[in-house]
Short mmCIF file of C-alpha atoms in Angstrom, two decimals:
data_model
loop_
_atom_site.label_atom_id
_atom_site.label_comp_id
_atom_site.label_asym_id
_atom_site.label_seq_id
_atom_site.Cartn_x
_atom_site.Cartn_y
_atom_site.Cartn_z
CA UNK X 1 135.38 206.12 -103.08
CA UNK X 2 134.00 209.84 -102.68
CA UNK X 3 130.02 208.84 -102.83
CA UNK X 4 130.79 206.70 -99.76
CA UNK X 5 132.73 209.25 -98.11
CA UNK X 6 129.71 211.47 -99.03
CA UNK X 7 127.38 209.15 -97.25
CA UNK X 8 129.69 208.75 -94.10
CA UNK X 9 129.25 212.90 -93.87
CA UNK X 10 125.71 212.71 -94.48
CA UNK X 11 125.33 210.51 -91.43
CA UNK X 12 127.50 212.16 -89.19
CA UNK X 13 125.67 215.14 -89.80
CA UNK X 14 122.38 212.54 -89.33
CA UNK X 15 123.70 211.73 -85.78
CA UNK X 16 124.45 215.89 -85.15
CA UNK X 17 120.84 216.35 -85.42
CA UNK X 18 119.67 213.44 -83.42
CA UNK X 19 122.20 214.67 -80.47
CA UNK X 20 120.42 218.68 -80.81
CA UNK X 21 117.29 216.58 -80.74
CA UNK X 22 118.09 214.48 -77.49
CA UNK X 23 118.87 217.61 -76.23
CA UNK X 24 116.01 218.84 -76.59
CA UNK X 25 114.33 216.20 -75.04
CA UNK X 26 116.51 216.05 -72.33
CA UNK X 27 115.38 219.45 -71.72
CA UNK X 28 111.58 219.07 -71.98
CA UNK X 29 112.03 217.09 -69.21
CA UNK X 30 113.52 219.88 -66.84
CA UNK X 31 112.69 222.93 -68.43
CA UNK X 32 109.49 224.85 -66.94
CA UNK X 33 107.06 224.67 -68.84
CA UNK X 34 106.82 228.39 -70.31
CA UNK X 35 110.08 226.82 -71.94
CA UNK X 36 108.48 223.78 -73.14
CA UNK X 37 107.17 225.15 -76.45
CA UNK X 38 110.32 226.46 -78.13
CA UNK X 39 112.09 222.36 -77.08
CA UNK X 40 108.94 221.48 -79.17
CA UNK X 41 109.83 223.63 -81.79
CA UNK X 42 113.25 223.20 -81.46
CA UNK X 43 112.47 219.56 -82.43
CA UNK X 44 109.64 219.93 -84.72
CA UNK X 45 112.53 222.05 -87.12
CA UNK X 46 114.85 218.89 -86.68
CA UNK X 47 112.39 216.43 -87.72
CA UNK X 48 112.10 218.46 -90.89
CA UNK X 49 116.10 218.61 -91.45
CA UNK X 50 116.49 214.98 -90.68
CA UNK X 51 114.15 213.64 -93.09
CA UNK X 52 115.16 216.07 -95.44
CA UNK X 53 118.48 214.36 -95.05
CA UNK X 54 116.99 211.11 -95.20
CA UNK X 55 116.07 211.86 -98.43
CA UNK X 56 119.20 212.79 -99.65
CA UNK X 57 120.78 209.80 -98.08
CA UNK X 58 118.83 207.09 -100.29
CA UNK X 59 119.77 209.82 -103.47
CA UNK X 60 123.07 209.43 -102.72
CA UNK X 61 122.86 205.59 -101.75
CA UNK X 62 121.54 204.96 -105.30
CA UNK X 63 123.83 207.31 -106.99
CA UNK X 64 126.04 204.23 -106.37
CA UNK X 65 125.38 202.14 -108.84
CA UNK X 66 125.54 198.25 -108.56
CA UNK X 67 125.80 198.74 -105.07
CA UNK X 68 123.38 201.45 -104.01
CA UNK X 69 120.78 198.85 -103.07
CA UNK X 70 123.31 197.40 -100.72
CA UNK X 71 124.27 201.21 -99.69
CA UNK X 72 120.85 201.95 -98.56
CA UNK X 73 120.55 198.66 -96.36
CA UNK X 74 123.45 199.78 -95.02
CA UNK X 75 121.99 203.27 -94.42
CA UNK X 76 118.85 201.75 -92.89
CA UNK X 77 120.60 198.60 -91.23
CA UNK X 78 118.33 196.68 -92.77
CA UNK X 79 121.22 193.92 -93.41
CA UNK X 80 124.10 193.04 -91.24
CA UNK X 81 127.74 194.03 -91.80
CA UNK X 82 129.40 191.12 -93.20
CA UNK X 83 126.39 190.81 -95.46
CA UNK X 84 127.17 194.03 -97.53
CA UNK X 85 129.97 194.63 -99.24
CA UNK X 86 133.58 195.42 -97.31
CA UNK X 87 133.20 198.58 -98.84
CA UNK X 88 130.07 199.98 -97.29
CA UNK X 89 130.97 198.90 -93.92
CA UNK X 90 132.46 202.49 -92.88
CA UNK X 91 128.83 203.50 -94.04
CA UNK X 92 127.06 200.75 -91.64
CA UNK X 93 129.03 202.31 -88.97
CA UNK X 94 127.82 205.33 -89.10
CA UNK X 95 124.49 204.43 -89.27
CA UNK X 96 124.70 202.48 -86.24
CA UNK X 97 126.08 205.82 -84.59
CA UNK X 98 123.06 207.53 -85.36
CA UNK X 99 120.73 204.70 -84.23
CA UNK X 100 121.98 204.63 -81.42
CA UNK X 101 121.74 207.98 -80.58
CA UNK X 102 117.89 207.26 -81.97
CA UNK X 103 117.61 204.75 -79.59
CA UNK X 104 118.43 206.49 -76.69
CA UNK X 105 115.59 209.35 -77.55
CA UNK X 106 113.44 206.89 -78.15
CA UNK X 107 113.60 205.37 -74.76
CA UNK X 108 113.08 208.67 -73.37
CA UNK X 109 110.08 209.79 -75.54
CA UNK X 110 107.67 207.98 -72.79
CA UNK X 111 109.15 210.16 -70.24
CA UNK X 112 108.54 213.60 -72.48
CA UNK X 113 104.68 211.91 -72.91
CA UNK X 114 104.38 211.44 -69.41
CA UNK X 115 105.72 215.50 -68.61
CA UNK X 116 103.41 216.68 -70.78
CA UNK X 117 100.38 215.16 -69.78
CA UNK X 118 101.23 215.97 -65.69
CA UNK X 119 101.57 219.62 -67.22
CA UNK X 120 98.20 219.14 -68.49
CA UNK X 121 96.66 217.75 -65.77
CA UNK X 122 98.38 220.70 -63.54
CA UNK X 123 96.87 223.53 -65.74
CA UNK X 124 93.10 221.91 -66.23
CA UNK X 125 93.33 221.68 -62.22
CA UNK X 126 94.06 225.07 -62.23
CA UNK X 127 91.48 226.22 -64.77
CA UNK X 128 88.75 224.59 -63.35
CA UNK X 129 89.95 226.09 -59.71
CA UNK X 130 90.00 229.61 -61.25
CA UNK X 131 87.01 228.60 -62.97
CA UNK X 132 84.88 227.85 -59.53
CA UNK X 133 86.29 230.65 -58.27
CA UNK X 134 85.35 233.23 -60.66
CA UNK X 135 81.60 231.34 -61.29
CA UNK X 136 81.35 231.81 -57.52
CA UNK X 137 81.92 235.22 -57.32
CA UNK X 138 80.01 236.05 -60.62
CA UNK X 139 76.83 234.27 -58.49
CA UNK X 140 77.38 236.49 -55.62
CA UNK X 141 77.84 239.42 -57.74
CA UNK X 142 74.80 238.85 -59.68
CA UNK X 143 72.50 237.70 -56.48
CA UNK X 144 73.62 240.87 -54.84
CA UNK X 145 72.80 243.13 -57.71
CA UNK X 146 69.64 241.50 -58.25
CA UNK X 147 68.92 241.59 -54.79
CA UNK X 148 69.73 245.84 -54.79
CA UNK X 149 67.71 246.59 -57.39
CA UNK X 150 64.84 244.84 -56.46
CA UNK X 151 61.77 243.77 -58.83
CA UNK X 152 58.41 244.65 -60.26
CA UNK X 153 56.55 248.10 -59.36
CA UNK X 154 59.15 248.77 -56.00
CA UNK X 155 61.76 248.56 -58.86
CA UNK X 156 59.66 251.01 -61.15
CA UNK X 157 58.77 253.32 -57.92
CA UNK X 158 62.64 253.59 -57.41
CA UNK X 159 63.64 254.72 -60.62
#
């Protein structure tokens, strides 16, 4: 049937994006992190095209008919194969491609939370470093010029 075929395409092209999205996540956790930002975006601009697909999946998983209740189930594996109809089960398998590539980014979001926050921690360091170092310098400039220019009537005799 060409609305199943339909959906089979729909989630290959599901799975597509989750691979360019595990890439990117595989890469937030090498890249430096001037390069961090555009992985971010990079998978911000997925998100949108996956659930924009999403939606499109359950359109075309009701477009079935009779069976587009069971075509969405087997979109979301929300029932197990021999519980839909023979039909669908090239769709389940699909599906499960795609989760599984889910699955694997989803095991590695931790270790994209954890690079993040050591970048974090690295650059506040740093900031409040440059921070002392600049206030500390800004106090010696200022006692010094204080200091030269003196106060009260020697200050008004000198200029």
């Amino acid at each position: 049937m060409k609305k199943i075929e339909t959906l089979c395409q729909m989630l290959e092209e599901k799975t597509e994006y989750f691979r360019e999205y595990e890439d990117a996540t595989e890469k937030l956790l090498s890249v430096d992190v001037e390069e961090m930002e555009n992985q971010m975006n990079r998978r911000q601009k997925l998100i949108v095209k996956i659930d924009y697909l999403d939606a499109r999946l359950r359109e075309a998983a009701q477009s079935l008919g009779e069976m587009g209740d069971d075509a969405w189930r087997a979109v979301r594996l929300e029932k197990g194969k021999s519980e839909i109809p023979q039909e669908l089960w090239p769709v389940f398998e699909k599906a499960q491609e795609a989760c599984a590539v889910a699955n694997r980014i989803r095991r590695k979001e931790p270790l994209v939370v954890d690079r993040i926050e050591e970048e974090l921690e690295g650059l506040s360091k740093k900031i409040r470093e440059t921070n002392r170092s600049v206030s500390a310098k800004a106090a010696r400039f200022a006692s010094a010029f204080s200091v030269g220019l003196g106060s009260g009537p020697e200050r008004s005799k000198r200029i």
